[in-house]
Amino acid sequence: MRKVNNDSMSPPRAMTLQGAGGREPPAGPARHHTPLDPPSIPRFIKNFTLIRLYLLFLRVISYLHEASLPRARANFNFPKRPLVKLKATVNVFEFRTSTLFRDIKSLLVNAVVQLFVVAKCVVSVTRVRGCGCAVLLLLLSGLCKYSEGKRDDDLHIGGIFPMEGEGGWQGGQACKPAAELALADVNARSDLLSGFKLLLHSNDSKCEPGLGASVMYNLLYNPPQKLLLLAGCSTVCTTVAEAAKMWNLMVLCYGASSPALSDRARFPTLFRTHPSATVHNPTRIKLMQKFGWSRIAILQQAEEVFISTVEDLEAHCKKSGIEIVTRQSFLSDPSDAVRNLRRQDARVIVGLFYVVAARRVLCEVYKHKLYGKSYVWFFIGWYEDNWFETNLEREGLECTADQMREAAEGHLTTEALMWNQNANQTTISGMTSEDFRSRLNEALREAGYNIDGERFPEGYQEAPLAYDAVWAVALAFNKTMEKLEKNGLSLKNFTYTNKKIADDIYEAINSTSFLGVSGLVAFSSQGDRIALTQIEQLTDNHYVKLGYYDTQEDNLTWLDRERWVGGKVPPDRTVVVNELRTVSLSLFACMTALCIAGILAAIGLIVFNIFHRHRRVIQWSHPACNTVMLCGCCVCFGAAIALGVDGRWVQPQHFPGLCAARAWLLAIGFSMAYGAMFTKVWRVHRHTTKPKPETKKRMHGWKLYTMVGGLLVVDVALLTAWQLRDPLQRRVEIFPLEAPRHHDDDVHIRPELEHCESEHNTVWLGVMYGYKGLVLVFGLFLAYETRSVKVRQINDSRYVGMSIYNVVVLCLITAPVTLVIASQQDAAFAFVSLAIVFCCFLSMALIFIPKVIEVIRHPTERAESGRGSGSGSAPADEERYRELVKENEELQKLIAQKEERIRVLKQKLAEREAAAADGVTQGTGAVIADLATATSDYGTSTNYTRSSRASVSDLDFSESYL
């Protein structure tokens, strides 16, 4: 007898001859060779129990021999595909040593059964005496057929359950008991499978693809022949489903959500009752749109199921205009990835990982404070309800249960509906979903799980999927058997090379639709489960249902039960508030009050200057220049107020106009105020440097106006060119983020400061500063040169010089300092405005306070002699003064003529001295007469001159004034 040996078996021809499409190879002897079928045993030997008993013992010995350590060098001849990892070769030996004793135990039990049958046969023969050997053989044959009848009527399926392991998903802990419940319910139904019984052969894959492949090969290579494979865990299902097509085997996954499994070209024989993970992504996008989140981060475990899910999520985000700020992945330690999330200021984070990794991630989330009112976490919904507080010590986590609960509070989960939401609706099994829950809980209690303490095993949420998966298999087999019976065939005719029966099973599963404990069970064209998505939120350590989402209909049913930490929806980013830095309101009010006071004082002095314009103290200080200076001070005060007007009062679109107003007011005011003083000191300097006869000429006012007007013309030309070619615009200076004032983690302040700048601002400022600087320096020079000069025509020249000193010094200090502190709005405004106010007030005080005091001391006009200064401003006196001055000038001309005549006469007298006596005497008398006449005229003019000088001395007040 040839034994079936996994170690010496070669892969079937179907594996090498069939392609991905699963087409059956052409007919021929070689094509129908089936090395995986059990070896042919003669009919005669099968019918004798004693012989079979002997063969069973031989089989035990063969197993012992095959399982010896030297035989561990097995050559499994795995398909040369990337499906089976190198890890399989290591895990196979572990698997075989763990299953060896189970196989031996099964053989011994079969041997005991055979002995029991033989004993019954012997007892029956001894009671029936006289019967021949033929009767004995007939009885033995019948009994043996009876004992083997059940084996012929069994339909076998393979099961791969992840029961243990350190990582991944160990959902077999709850899914396997659920599958066993389904087997019992299916086999109890007489209307299913036409008397056949469905048997499950399973083993543990630990959610490792290599070990899962080893389990699959052992299920395939060891009899009985399997009709279908059940599998869980996405990584294992990927390996199993890609390889199973080579054996024409259907694979039904009860716990695999990888989007990659939806590829029909790669997995042509795969179905799954677990919805694809991509069904969560539209739900996540819908929630993000509902709460206004447009910026997210992704944290994933480096597994294919999560990689493909993230790729699908990225496509949905791109389509919906949602920004993915970062995508972090990790193998086992998520600490660096979580730290990077904090650096990227991630607030809405989608986490994709198995539950063991989820606990590690949550502990790191607690350590880095990525939870609370400022953060939203999306976790996978198929974790157990208490996943974040179990197995903490066993997995070596440093966080306590309380810390994990604190970090998990408020997170959202999305999961496909795995339990029928209508608790009173009867399913195909005759139970409601609550009935199934009760039966499952009882089975888990018997398995040693603390269900009453809400300590559910992993996979509890997916248990209905495993239960319905077995029902889907039973219904598909039942439909296939009905179809095969019409052709005189049965499922027992299925072999791994029988493509016809495999296609019938595929069509039956694809068309299966029934109401199960997980809801309506139906499959799409990709073999995916069609299901609704449920949204939950962890609140007070319990999951609360928030709503449901129908992907097919794009319908979100929301229950309005969400509750956020802090009472408001967390933002998707740190809210950056642009805060405009403006001048302090109190500072602006103070400076405005000072400027208004200065404007009022200047207006009062203008009135004073006009009202007393006929007083000599005002008249000889050029009241027109004083008025111009006072007007310039008013304009400068207005410019100081304009410098404090900012974005608090002016809209951004009107800000360029404010910038232009500042430049024009300051430039024009400076030229008027400083220009008037500059003109005075210029006239004093000219008075001291020109010839003496010209100093007696009267100064005309139009010359003073011409100089001030020239300065204004230059200002207007420069400002006009600046405004037309490169106008001043609003430029915003942005400062680094600042911490919130009210300790709100969601808000950061981004300070902004408005400036008036143009594209070539430096060039224009250089031209303007250069021009003004030259005027300042030249004025300073003239003031220094005339510091000790006293001129009656400009009686306040010394005070004008002192004002120029102050203006020059303050301007030379203010201009560069302002450029340095331009980013400090309060300091810059205070410095510039104080400089303007100080210059204007000081200039007005120096020039006008002495005049005001003089007018107060001498309220009426009076004549004074000597050095005293006259007072009084009657119009008649002023008119008399002008007449005397005119008369004095005429007398001076007459004196000059007489002096010239005397000189000529003296010359003639000298020429006639040598003349004769007679002639001399006569000539001398004539000359004396002429000289007497000239002297008489000179005396008259002298009297007038003295009178005129006396009048002038009455008006000579400048010395006492100065």
mmCIF file of C-alpha atoms in Angstrom, residues 775-899:
data_model
loop_
_atom_site.group_PDB
_atom_site.id
_atom_site.type_symbol
_atom_site.label_atom_id
_atom_site.label_comp_id
_atom_site.label_asym_id
_atom_site.label_seq_id
_atom_site.Cartn_x
_atom_site.Cartn_y
_atom_site.Cartn_z
ATOM 1 C CA VAL A 775 19.244 121.687 3.723
ATOM 2 C CA LEU A 776 19.649 120.761 7.408
ATOM 3 C CA VAL A 777 23.445 120.832 7.277
ATOM 4 C CA PHE A 778 23.540 124.085 5.365
ATOM 5 C CA GLY A 779 21.105 125.680 7.769
ATOM 6 C CA LEU A 780 23.229 124.459 10.662
ATOM 7 C CA PHE A 781 26.281 126.065 9.045
ATOM 8 C CA LEU A 782 24.526 129.405 8.528
ATOM 9 C CA ALA A 783 23.214 129.426 12.088
ATOM 10 C CA TYR A 784 26.692 128.780 13.404
ATOM 11 C CA GLU A 785 28.210 131.526 11.253
ATOM 12 C CA THR A 786 25.674 134.121 12.401
ATOM 13 C CA ARG A 787 25.535 133.036 16.039
ATOM 14 C CA SER A 788 26.859 136.431 17.321
ATOM 15 C CA VAL A 789 25.389 138.732 14.667
ATOM 16 C CA LYS A 790 22.763 141.283 15.653
ATOM 17 C CA VAL A 791 20.651 142.737 12.881
ATOM 18 C CA ARG A 792 17.950 145.252 13.455
ATOM 19 C CA GLN A 793 15.980 144.125 10.412
ATOM 20 C CA ILE A 794 15.688 140.540 11.843
ATOM 21 C CA ASN A 795 15.460 140.990 15.573
ATOM 22 C CA ASP A 796 14.960 137.234 16.413
ATOM 23 C CA SER A 797 17.873 135.784 14.421
ATOM 24 C CA ARG A 798 19.571 134.310 17.500
ATOM 25 C CA TYR A 799 16.432 132.391 18.488
ATOM 26 C CA VAL A 800 15.986 131.191 14.948
ATOM 27 C CA GLY A 801 19.526 129.837 15.048
ATOM 28 C CA MET A 802 18.796 127.982 18.298
ATOM 29 C CA SER A 803 15.681 126.455 16.742
ATOM 30 C CA ILE A 804 17.696 125.274 13.767
ATOM 31 C CA TYR A 805 20.198 123.618 16.114
ATOM 32 C CA ASN A 806 17.420 121.655 17.803
ATOM 33 C CA VAL A 807 15.741 120.632 14.549
ATOM 34 C CA VAL A 808 18.976 119.421 12.981
ATOM 35 C CA VAL A 809 20.032 117.403 16.008
ATOM 36 C CA LEU A 810 16.631 115.739 16.435
ATOM 37 C CA CYS A 811 16.325 114.946 12.725
ATOM 38 C CA LEU A 812 19.810 113.459 12.551
ATOM 39 C CA ILE A 813 18.964 111.219 15.527
ATOM 40 C CA THR A 814 15.391 110.318 14.585
ATOM 41 C CA ALA A 815 15.925 109.297 10.953
ATOM 42 C CA PRO A 816 18.414 106.416 11.501
ATOM 43 C CA VAL A 817 16.822 105.261 14.763
ATOM 44 C CA THR A 818 13.450 105.025 13.062
ATOM 45 C CA LEU A 819 14.892 102.693 10.431
ATOM 46 C CA VAL A 820 16.207 100.411 13.177
ATOM 47 C CA ILE A 821 13.031 100.222 15.263
ATOM 48 C CA ALA A 822 10.598 100.132 12.337
ATOM 49 C CA SER A 823 9.330 96.675 13.403
ATOM 50 C CA GLN A 824 8.286 97.989 16.820
ATOM 51 C CA GLN A 825 5.198 99.973 16.078
ATOM 52 C CA ASP A 826 4.773 101.659 19.458
ATOM 53 C CA ALA A 827 8.428 102.605 19.822
ATOM 54 C CA ALA A 828 8.694 103.892 16.259
ATOM 55 C CA PHE A 829 5.538 105.966 16.491
ATOM 56 C CA ALA A 830 6.433 107.386 19.898
ATOM 57 C CA PHE A 831 9.956 108.273 18.798
ATOM 58 C CA VAL A 832 8.964 109.996 15.561
ATOM 59 C CA SER A 833 5.905 111.787 16.900
ATOM 60 C CA LEU A 834 7.761 113.039 19.980
ATOM 61 C CA ALA A 835 10.556 114.338 17.778
ATOM 62 C CA ILE A 836 8.045 116.223 15.621
ATOM 63 C CA VAL A 837 6.152 117.603 18.600
ATOM 64 C CA PHE A 838 9.328 118.613 20.392
ATOM 65 C CA CYS A 839 10.761 120.374 17.335
ATOM 66 C CA CYS A 840 7.568 122.287 16.649
ATOM 67 C CA PHE A 841 6.882 123.298 20.234
ATOM 68 C CA LEU A 842 10.486 124.335 20.817
ATOM 69 C CA SER A 843 10.634 126.414 17.649
ATOM 70 C CA MET A 844 7.366 128.182 18.404
ATOM 71 C CA ALA A 845 8.469 128.854 21.971
ATOM 72 C CA LEU A 846 11.885 130.269 21.040
ATOM 73 C CA ILE A 847 10.554 132.582 18.384
ATOM 74 C CA PHE A 848 7.252 133.769 19.822
ATOM 75 C CA ILE A 849 7.510 133.708 23.607
ATOM 76 C CA PRO A 850 9.848 136.796 23.691
ATOM 77 C CA LYS A 851 7.451 138.676 21.433
ATOM 78 C CA VAL A 852 4.449 137.753 23.539
ATOM 79 C CA ILE A 853 6.279 138.832 26.687
ATOM 80 C CA GLU A 854 7.257 142.170 25.064
ATOM 81 C CA VAL A 855 3.705 142.870 24.022
ATOM 82 C CA ILE A 856 2.442 142.001 27.487
ATOM 83 C CA ARG A 857 4.997 144.305 29.124
ATOM 84 C CA HIS A 858 4.323 147.243 26.775
ATOM 85 C CA PRO A 859 0.705 147.043 25.779
ATOM 86 C CA THR A 860 0.844 150.559 24.139
ATOM 87 C CA GLU A 861 3.342 152.033 21.648
ATOM 88 C CA ARG A 862 5.856 154.634 23.108
ATOM 89 C CA ALA A 863 9.092 156.268 22.000
ATOM 90 C CA GLU A 864 12.302 155.500 23.759
ATOM 91 C CA SER A 865 15.772 157.065 23.375
ATOM 92 C CA GLY A 866 19.171 155.572 23.419
ATOM 93 C CA ARG A 867 19.228 151.830 23.522
ATOM 94 C CA GLY A 868 15.696 151.488 24.761
ATOM 95 C CA SER A 869 13.260 149.849 22.531
ATOM 96 C CA GLY A 870 10.092 151.627 21.627
ATOM 97 C CA SER A 871 6.692 150.232 22.002
ATOM 98 C CA GLY A 872 3.358 151.186 20.577
ATOM 99 C CA SER A 873 1.908 150.385 17.230
ATOM 100 C CA ALA A 874 -0.369 153.333 16.313
ATOM 101 C CA PRO A 875 -0.797 153.666 12.524
ATOM 102 C CA ALA A 876 -0.062 157.438 12.646
ATOM 103 C CA ASP A 877 3.272 156.832 14.319
ATOM 104 C CA GLU A 878 4.201 154.273 11.801
ATOM 105 C CA GLU A 879 3.296 156.611 8.978
ATOM 106 C CA ARG A 880 5.312 159.433 10.538
ATOM 107 C CA TYR A 881 8.277 157.091 10.891
ATOM 108 C CA ARG A 882 8.192 156.208 7.219
ATOM 109 C CA GLU A 883 8.039 159.937 6.270
ATOM 110 C CA LEU A 884 11.017 160.768 8.465
ATOM 111 C CA VAL A 885 13.035 157.963 6.992
ATOM 112 C CA LYS A 886 12.256 159.240 3.515
ATOM 113 C CA GLU A 887 13.171 162.839 4.443
ATOM 114 C CA ASN A 888 16.395 161.681 6.059
ATOM 115 C CA GLU A 889 17.410 159.903 2.880
ATOM 116 C CA GLU A 890 16.794 163.078 0.844
ATOM 117 C CA LEU A 891 18.866 165.192 3.244
ATOM 118 C CA GLN A 892 21.703 162.723 3.090
ATOM 119 C CA LYS A 893 21.758 163.097 -0.676
ATOM 120 C CA LEU A 894 21.812 166.902 -0.331
ATOM 121 C CA ILE A 895 24.703 166.779 2.163
ATOM 122 C CA ALA A 896 26.646 164.638 -0.214
ATOM 123 C CA GLN A 897 26.174 167.238 -2.976
ATOM 124 C CA LYS A 898 27.288 170.122 -0.703
ATOM 125 C CA GLU A 899 30.351 168.237 0.436
#
